[in-house]
Coordinates of C-alpha atoms and ligand atoms in Angstrom, one line a residue:
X1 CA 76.6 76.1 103.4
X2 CA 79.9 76.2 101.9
X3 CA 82.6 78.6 103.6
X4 CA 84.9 79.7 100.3
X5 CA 86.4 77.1 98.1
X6 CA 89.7 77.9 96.9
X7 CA 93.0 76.1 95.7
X8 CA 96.3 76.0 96.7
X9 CA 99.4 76.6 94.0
X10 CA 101.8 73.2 93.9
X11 CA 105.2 72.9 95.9
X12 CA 108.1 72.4 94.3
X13 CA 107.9 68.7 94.9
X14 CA 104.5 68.4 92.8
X15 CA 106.0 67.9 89.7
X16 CA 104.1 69.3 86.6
X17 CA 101.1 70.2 89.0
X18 CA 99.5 73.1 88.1
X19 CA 97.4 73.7 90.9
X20 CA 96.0 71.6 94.0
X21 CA 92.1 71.5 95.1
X22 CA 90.9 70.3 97.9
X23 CA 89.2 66.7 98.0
X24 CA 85.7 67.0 97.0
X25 CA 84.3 63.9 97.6
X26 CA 82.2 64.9 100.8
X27 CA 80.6 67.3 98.4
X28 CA 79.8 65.4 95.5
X29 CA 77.5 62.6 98.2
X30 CA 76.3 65.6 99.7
X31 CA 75.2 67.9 96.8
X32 CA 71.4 68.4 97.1
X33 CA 72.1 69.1 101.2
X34 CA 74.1 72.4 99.2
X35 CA 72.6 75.9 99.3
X36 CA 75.0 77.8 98.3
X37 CA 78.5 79.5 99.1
X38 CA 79.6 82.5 100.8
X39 CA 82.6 84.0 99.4
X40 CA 84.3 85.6 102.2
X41 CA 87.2 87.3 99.9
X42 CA 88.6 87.2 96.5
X43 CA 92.2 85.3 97.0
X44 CA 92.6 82.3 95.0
X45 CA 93.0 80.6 98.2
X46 CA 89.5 81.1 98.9
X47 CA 86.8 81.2 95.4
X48 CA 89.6 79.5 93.0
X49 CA 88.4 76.0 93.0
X50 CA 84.7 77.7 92.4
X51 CA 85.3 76.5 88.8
X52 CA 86.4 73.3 89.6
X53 CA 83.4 72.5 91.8
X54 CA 80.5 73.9 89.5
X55 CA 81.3 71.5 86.8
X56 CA 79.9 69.3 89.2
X57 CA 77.7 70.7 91.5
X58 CA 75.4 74.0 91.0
X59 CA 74.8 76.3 93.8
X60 CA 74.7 80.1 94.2
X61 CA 77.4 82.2 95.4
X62 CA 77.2 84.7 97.9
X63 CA 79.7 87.7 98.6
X64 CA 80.4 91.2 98.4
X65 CA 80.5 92.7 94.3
X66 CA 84.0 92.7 94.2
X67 CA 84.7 89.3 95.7
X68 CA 82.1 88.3 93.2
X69 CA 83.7 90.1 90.7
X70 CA 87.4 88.7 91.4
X71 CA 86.0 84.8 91.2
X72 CA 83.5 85.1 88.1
X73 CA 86.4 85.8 85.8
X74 CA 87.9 82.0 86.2
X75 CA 84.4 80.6 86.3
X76 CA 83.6 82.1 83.2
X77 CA 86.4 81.2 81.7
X78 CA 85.6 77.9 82.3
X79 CA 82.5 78.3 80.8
X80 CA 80.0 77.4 84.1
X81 CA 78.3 81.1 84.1
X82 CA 75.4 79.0 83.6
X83 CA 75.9 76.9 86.5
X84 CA 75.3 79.4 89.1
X85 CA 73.8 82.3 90.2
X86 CA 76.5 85.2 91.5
X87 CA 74.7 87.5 94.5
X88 CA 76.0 90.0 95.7
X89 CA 75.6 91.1 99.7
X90 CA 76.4 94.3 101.3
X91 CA 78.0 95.5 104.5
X92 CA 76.2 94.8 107.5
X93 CA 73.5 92.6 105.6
X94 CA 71.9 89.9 107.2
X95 CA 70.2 87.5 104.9
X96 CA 68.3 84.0 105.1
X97 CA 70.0 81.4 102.7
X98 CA 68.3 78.1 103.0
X99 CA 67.7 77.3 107.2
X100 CA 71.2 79.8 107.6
X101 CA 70.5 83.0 109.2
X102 CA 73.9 85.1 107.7
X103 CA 75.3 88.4 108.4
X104 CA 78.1 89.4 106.4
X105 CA 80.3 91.6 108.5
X106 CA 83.0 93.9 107.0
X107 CA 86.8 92.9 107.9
X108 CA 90.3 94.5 106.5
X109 CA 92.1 92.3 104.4
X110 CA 94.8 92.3 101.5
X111 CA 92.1 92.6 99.1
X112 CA 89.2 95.1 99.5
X113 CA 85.5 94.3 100.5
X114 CA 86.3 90.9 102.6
X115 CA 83.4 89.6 105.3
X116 CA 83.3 88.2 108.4
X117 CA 80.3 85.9 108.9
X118 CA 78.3 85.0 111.8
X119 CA 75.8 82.6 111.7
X120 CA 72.5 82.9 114.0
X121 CA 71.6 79.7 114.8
X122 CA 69.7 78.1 117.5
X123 CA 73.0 76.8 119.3
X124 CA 73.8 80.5 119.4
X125 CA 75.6 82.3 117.1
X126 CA 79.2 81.0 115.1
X127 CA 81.4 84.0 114.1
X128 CA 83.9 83.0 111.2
X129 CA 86.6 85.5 111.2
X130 CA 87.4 85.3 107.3
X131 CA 91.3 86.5 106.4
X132 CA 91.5 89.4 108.4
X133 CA 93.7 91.9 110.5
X134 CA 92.8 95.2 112.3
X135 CA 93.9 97.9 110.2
X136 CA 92.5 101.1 111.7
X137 CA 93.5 103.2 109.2
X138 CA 92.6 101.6 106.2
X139 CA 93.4 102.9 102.4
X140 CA 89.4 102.9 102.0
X141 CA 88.1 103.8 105.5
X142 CA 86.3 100.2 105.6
X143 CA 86.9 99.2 109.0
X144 CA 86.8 95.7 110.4
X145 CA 83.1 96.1 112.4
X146 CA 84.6 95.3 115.6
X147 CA 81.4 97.4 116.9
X148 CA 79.0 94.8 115.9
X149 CA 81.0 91.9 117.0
X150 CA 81.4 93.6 120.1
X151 CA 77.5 94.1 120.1
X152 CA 77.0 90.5 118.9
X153 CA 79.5 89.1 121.9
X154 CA 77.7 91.2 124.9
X155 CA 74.6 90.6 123.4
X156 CA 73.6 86.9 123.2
X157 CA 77.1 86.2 123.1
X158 CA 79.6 84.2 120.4
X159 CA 79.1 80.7 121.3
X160 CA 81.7 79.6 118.8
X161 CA 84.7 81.7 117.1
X162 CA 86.3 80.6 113.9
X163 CA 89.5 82.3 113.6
X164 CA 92.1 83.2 110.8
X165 CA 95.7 81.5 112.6
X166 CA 97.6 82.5 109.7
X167 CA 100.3 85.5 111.5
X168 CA 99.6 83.4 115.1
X169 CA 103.3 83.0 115.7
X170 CA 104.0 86.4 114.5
X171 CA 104.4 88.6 117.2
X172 CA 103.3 92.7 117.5
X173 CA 100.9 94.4 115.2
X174 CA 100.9 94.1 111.5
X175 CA 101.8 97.8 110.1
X176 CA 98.4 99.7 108.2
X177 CA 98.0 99.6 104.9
X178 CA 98.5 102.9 104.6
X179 CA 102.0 103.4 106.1
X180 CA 102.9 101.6 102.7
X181 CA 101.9 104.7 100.8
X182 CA 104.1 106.9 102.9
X183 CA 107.2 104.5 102.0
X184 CA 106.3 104.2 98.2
X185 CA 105.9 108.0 97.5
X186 CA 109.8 108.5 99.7
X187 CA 111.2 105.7 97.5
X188 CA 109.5 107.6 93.6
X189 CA 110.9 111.1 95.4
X190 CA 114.9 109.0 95.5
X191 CA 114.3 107.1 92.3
X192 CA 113.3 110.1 89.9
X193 CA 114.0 109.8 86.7
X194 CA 114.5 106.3 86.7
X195 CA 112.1 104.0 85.4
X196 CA 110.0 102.6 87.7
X197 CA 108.5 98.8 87.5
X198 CA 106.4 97.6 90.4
X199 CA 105.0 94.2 91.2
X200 CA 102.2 93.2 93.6
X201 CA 99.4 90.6 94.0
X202 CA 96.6 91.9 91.1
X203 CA 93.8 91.4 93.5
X204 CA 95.5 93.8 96.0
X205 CA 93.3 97.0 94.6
X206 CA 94.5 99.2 97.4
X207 CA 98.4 98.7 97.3
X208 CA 97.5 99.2 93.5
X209 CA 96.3 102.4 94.5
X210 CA 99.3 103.5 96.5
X211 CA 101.6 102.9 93.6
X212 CA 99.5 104.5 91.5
X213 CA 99.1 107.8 94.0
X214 CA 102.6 107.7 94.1
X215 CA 103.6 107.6 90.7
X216 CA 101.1 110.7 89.8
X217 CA 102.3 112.4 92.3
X218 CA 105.8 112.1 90.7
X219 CA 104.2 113.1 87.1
X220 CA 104.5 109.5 86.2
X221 CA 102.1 107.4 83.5
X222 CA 101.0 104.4 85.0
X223 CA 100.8 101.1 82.7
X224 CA 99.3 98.0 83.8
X225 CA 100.9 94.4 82.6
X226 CA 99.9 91.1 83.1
X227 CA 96.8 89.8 82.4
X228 CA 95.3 89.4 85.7
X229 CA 96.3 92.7 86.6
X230 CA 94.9 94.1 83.2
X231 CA 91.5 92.6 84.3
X232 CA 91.5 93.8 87.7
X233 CA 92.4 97.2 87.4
X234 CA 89.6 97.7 84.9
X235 CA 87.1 95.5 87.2
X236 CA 88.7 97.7 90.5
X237 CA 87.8 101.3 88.3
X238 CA 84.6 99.9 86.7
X239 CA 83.4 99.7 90.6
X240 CA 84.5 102.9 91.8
X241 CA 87.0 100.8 93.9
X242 CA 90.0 102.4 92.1
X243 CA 91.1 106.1 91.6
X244 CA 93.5 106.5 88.0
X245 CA 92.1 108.8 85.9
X246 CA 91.9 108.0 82.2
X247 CA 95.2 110.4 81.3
X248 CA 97.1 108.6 83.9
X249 CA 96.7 105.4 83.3
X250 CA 97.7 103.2 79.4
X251 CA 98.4 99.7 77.7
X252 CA 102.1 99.0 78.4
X253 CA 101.8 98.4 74.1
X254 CA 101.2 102.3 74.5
X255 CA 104.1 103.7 76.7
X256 CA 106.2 104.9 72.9
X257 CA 107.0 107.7 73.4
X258 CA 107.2 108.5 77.3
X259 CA 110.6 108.9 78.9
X260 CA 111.4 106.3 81.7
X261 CA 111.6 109.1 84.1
X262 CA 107.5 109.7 83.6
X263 CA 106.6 105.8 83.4
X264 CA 105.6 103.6 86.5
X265 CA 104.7 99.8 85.5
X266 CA 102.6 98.0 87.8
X267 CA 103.1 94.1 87.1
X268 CA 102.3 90.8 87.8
X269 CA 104.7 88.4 89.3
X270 CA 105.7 89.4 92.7
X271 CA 105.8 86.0 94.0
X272 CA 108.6 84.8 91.2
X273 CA 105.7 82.4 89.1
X274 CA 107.6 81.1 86.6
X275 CA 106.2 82.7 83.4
X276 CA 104.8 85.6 84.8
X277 CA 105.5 89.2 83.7
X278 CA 107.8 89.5 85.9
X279 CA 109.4 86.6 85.7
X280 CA 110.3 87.0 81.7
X281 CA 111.6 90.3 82.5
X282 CA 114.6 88.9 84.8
X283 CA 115.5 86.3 81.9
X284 CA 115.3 89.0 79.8
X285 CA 111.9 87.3 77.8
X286 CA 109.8 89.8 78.1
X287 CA 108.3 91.4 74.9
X288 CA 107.4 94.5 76.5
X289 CA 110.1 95.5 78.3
X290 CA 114.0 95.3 78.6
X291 CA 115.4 95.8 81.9
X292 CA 118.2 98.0 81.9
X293 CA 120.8 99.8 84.4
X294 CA 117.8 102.9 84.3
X295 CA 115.5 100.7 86.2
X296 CA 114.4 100.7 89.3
X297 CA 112.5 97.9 90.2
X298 CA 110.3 97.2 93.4
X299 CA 108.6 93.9 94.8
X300 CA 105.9 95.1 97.1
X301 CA 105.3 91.9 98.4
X302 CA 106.8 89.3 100.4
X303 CA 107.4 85.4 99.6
X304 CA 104.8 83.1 100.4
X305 CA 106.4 80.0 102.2
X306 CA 107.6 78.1 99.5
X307 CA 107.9 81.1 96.7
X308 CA 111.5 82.2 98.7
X309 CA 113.4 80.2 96.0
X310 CA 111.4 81.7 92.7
X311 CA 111.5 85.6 93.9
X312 CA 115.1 85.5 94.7
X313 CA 115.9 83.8 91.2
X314 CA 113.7 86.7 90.1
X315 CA 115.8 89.3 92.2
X316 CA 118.9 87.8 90.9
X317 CA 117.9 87.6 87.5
X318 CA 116.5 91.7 87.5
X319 CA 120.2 92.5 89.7
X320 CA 122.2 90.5 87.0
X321 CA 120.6 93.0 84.2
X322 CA 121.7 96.0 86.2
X323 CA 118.6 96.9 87.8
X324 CA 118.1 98.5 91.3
X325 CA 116.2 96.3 93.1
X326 CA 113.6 97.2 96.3
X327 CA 111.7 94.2 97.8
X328 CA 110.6 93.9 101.8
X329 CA 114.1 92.5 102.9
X330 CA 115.6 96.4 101.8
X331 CA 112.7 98.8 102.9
X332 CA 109.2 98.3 104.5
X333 CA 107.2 97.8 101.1
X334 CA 104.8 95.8 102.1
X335 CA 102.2 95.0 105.1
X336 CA 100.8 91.6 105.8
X337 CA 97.0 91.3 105.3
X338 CA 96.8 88.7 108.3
X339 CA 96.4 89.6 111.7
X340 CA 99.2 89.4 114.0
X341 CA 99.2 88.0 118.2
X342 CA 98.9 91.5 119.7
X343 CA 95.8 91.7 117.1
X344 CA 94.1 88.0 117.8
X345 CA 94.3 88.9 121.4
X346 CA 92.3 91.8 120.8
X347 CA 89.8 90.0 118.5
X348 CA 89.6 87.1 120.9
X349 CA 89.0 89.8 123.8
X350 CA 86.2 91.1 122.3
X351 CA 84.5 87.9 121.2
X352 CA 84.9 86.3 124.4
X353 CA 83.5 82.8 122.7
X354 CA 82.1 80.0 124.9
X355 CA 84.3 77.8 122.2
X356 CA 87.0 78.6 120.2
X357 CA 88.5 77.3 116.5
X358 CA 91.6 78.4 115.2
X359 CA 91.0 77.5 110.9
X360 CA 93.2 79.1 108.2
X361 CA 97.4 78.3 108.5
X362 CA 99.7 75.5 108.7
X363 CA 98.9 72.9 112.0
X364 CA 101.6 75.2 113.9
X365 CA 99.8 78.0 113.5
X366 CA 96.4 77.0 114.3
X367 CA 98.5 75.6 117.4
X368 CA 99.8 79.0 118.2
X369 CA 96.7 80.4 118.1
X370 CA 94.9 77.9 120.4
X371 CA 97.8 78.7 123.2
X372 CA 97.3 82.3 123.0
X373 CA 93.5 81.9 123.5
X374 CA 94.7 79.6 126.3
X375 CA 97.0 82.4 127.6
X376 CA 93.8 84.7 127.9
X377 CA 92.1 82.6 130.0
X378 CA 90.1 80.5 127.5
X379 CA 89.7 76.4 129.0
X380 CA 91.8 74.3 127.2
X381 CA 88.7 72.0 126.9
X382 CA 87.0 74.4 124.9
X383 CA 89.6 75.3 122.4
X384 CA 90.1 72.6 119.6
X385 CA 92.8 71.9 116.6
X386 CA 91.1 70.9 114.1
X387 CA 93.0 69.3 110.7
X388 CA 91.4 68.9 107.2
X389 CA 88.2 66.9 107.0
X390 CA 87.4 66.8 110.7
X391 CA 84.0 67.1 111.7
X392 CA 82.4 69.2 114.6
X393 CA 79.1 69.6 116.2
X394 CA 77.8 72.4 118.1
X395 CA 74.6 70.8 120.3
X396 CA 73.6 71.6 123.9
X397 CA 76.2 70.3 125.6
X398 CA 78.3 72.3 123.6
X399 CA 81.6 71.3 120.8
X400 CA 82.3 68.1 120.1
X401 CA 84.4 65.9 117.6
X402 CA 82.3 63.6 115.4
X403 CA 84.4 62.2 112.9
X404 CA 85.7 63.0 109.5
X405 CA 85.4 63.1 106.2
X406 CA 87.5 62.7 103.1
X407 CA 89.6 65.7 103.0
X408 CA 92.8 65.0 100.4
X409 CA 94.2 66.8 97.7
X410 CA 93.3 66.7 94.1
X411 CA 96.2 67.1 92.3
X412 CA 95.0 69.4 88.6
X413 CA 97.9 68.8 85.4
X414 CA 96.1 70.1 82.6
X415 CA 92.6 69.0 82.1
X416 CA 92.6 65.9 84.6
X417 CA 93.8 65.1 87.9
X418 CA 96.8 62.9 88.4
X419 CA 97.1 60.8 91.9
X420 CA 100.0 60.2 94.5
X421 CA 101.1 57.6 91.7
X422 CA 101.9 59.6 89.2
X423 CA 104.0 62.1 91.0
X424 CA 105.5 59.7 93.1
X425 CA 106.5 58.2 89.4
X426 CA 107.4 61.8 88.2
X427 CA 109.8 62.4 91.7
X428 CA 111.4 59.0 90.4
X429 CA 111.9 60.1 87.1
X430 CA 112.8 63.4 87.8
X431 CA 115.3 62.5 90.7
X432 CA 116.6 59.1 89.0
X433 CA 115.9 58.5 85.5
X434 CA 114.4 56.1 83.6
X435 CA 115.9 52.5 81.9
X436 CA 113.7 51.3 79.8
X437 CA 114.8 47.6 78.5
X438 CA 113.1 45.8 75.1
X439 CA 113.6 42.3 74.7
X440 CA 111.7 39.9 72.0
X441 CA 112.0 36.2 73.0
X442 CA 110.6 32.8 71.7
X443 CA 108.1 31.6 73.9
X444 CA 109.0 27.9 72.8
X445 CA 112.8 27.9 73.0
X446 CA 113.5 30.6 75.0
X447 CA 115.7 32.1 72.2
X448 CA 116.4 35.7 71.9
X449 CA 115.2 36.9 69.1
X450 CA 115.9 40.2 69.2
X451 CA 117.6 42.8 72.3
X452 CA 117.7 43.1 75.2
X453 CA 118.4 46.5 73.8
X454 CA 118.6 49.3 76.6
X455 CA 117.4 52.6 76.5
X456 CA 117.9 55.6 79.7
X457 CA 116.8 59.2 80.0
X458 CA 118.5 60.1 82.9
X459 CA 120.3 57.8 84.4
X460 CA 123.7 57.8 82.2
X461 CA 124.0 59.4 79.2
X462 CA 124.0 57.3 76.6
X463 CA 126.5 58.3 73.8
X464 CA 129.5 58.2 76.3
X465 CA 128.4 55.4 78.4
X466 CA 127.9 52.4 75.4
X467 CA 130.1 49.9 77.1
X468 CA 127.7 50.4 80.4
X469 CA 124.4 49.9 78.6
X470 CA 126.2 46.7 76.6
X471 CA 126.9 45.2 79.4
X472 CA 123.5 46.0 81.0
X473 CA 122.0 44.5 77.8
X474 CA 124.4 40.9 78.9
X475 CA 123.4 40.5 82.0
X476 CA 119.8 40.4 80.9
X477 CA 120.3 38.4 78.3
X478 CA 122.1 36.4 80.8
X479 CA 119.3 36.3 83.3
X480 CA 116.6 35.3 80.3
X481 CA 118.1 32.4 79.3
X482 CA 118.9 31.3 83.0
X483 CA 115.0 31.8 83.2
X484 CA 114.2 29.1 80.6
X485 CA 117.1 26.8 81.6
X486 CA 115.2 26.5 85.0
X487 CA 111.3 26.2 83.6
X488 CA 110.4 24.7 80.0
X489 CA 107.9 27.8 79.6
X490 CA 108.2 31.2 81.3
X491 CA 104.8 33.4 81.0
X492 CA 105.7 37.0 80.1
X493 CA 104.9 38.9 83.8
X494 CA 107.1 36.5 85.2
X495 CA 109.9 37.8 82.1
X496 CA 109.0 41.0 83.0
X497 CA 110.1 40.3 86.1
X498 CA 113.3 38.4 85.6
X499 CA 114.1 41.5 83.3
X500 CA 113.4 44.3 85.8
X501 CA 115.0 42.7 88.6
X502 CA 118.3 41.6 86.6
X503 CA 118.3 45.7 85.4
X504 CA 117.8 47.1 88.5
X505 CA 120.2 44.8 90.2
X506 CA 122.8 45.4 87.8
X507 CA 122.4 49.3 87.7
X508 CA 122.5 49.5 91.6
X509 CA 125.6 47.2 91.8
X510 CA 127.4 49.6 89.2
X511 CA 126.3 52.8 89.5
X512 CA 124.2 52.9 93.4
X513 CA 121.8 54.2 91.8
X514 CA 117.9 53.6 91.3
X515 CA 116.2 54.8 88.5
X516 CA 112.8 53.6 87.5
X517 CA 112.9 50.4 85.0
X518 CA 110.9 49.7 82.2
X519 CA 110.8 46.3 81.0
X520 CA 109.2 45.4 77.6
X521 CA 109.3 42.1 76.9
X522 CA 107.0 40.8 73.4
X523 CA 106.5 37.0 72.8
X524 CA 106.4 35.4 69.3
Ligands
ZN1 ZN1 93.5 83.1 102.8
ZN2 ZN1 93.1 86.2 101.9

């Protein structure tokens, strides 16, 4: 049984990557042991490599209608509709898939309709928390169960707890939901008048809903843009998950007429990407709209780690065209959809497992989360860290290590994948240049008959370093006939050689530099 399958968006070092999916290997040897996969939540981080995987594989998918909903618009983009069967699960259902005995448990989130999943098996039952926190005054009134967990812990008990690490060295409580609402509508009472342009995560249907109960309230129009959050507003109302009546809500191609005081945008783009709505607006690129000195402009979001550099470029960009700006360093705009210490220790307290493992987070997280159990009593024995690809087994005598599997990333540029090679190549290339050197010799003499000539992206630039490259060009030449002088025939790798080495010698020596060299050396 798979547990979600999701993807992770590139750092900035992963030049030209597009996305990154985890290492499916295991998988692919494994695939008729497959029945199927529970979809705990919607995030990208948990059903985006779905469409990845099914061109491979076919299994069925398992999760609640909207989390369903959420990941069948990239697989059927991708065309693989066919290659799987989407079933939906309700709150509080417990179903058999295959020899798994699954009950899908309800759990707050930053996207609606997210499960917890405990697995009755005869070593007891496994509890897998899913992205949670404890909001108890959520925007939907869809509690986190903590009733039936607490019923499933001081019943036969939770013999082994798989929990979300991902706010573990956060301390406190993370705010509700709905105190968001509260600081929206104050900040549409100050900005009245002005034009209004939001930005949040598309998938987060109830901070949607906040900005949109806001901006009626304030007699504004609300227009969606960005195609992701065209597609899930309409998916969000089509399911009854979403309240804008039809007057309130039209296509940002639709606005005409309507004064900025009466507009609210909701966009994509709150976490800087590059070419998202947002994102063109702060260079000013956007065909929709033109930010102006009127606007008012609010991020209700906060940076992923690693986004920090692309949302402030975006801030600066939006500042730079006069715009007020509001994002969560200013005012309290948005709430984290991961439970915080004060909030594990609660959720550990009522699981009370026999074993305990922290998933979801960086390796310092998880690590956080394993001492606070620790702190609360649990045996240090019975807590494990676990890291990609490691392998446990629940048997009588209880949790136990038993190896690992592959568990890399697959790095997705386009169509394909591209390997550590290539971007350790591209961080070359990007960081150092390129030299690329073409020499034709005659494999008999050893004359040159024509170059070297020498090319570079990167490494100087060419029109106002000539005398540089010449002189590069010599010292090859130099170290090509030197070659010959010393054997009566040279085979071409070992030119190749001579040529890189002389080049990359000689551009070190005079510049301390190391760009990647190209040598291309042709034999007649
Ligand atoms: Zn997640
Ligand atoms: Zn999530």
């Amino acid at each position: 049984m798979l547990l979600d399958c999701g993807l992770m968006f590139p750092d900035a070092d992963m030049l030209g990557v597009d996305l990154v999916l985890p290492d499916f290997t295991y998988l692919r040897e494994n695939a008729d042991r497959i029945e199927g996969c529970i979809a705990t939540h919607g995030h990208e981080d948990h059903v985006g490599a779905l469409s990845y995987l099914l061109r491979d594989l076919s299994f069925p998918v398992y999760g609640s209608a909207l989390t369903l909903g959420l990941a069948r618009n990239r697989i059927e983009e991708a065309g693989l509709l066919d290659r799987t069967e989407l079933i939906p699960v309700g709150d509080g259902e417990r179903r058999r898939i295959g020899v798994f005995d699954c009950e899908f448990i309800p759990v707050t989130h930053s996207v609606p309709h997210g499960f917890a999943t405990a697995f009755h098996t005869p070593q007891g039952t496994i509890l897998h928390s899913g992205d949670f926190k404890l909001d108890l005054t959520p925007v939907d009134g869809r509690l986190t169960d903590l009733p039936r967990i607490g019923a499933l812990s001081s019943g036969d008990g939770i013999r082994l707890l798989l929990s979300d690490s991902t706010n573990a060295d956060d301390p406190g409580h993370s705010r509700s939901e709905r105190e968001i609402g509260a600081v929206l509508y104050d900040l549409f009472h100050q900005h009245e008048g002005r034009r209004i342009i939001t930005a949040c995560f598309a998938s987060h249907i109830h901070r949607i809903q906040q900005i949109a109960d806001a901006a009626i309230a304030f007699g504004r129009t609300v227009a969606t843009l960005g195609l992701s959050m065209k597609k899930n507003v309409r998916l969000a109302r089509e399911m009854g998950l979403l309240h804008i009546p039809d007057h309130a809500l039209r296509d940002i191609d639709e606005l005409g007429d309507l004064e900025p005081g009466r507009v609210c945008v909701i966009s994509t783009g709150s976490q800087g990407e590059p070419m998202s709505a947002l994102a063109l607006m702060a260079s000013s690129d956007s065909r929709w709209l033109e930010i102006t000195p009127e606007d008012t402009v609010i991020l209700s979001s906060h940076p992923i780690p690693g986004n920090e550099f692309n949302v402030s470029k975006v801030i600066d960009g939006l500042v730079r065209l006069g715009a007020d700006v509001v994002h969560s360093g200013i005012s309290d705009v948005h709430a984290t959809g991961h439970a915080k210490q004060e909030e594990l220790k609660t959720f550990l307290s009522i699981t009370r497992p026999e074993w305990f493992v922290p998933v979801h987070g960086e390796y310092t997280h998880m690590t956080h989360h394993a001492r606070l159990a620790q702190t609360m009593g649990m045996a240090a024995d019975h807590v494990l860290v676990c890291e990609d690809g490691d392998q446990l087994q629940l048997t009588d005598k209880g949790l136990a290590r038993s190896g690992s599997v592959p568990a890399g990333y697959l790095f997705v540029d386009g169509l394909g994948d591209v390997g550590q090679g290539v971007l350790r190549d591209r961080r070359v290339l990007a960081e150092e240049g390129v030299v690329v050197v073409v020499v034709t010799v005659d494999s008999g003499s050893g004359a040159i008959l024509t170059g070297p000539e020498v090319i570079t992206r990167g490494w100087v630039y060419a029109p106002e370093a000539e005398d540089l490259l010449d002189e590069a060009a010599d010292t090859v030449a130099a170290a090509v006939k030197e070659a010959f002088n010393q054997e009566a025939t040279v085979d071409i790798e070992s030119l190749q050689r001579v040529v890189r080495r002389a080049a990359g010698r000689f551009v070190n020596e005079r510049t301390k530099r190391r760009p990647m060299i190209v040598p291309v050396v042709m034999e007649v």
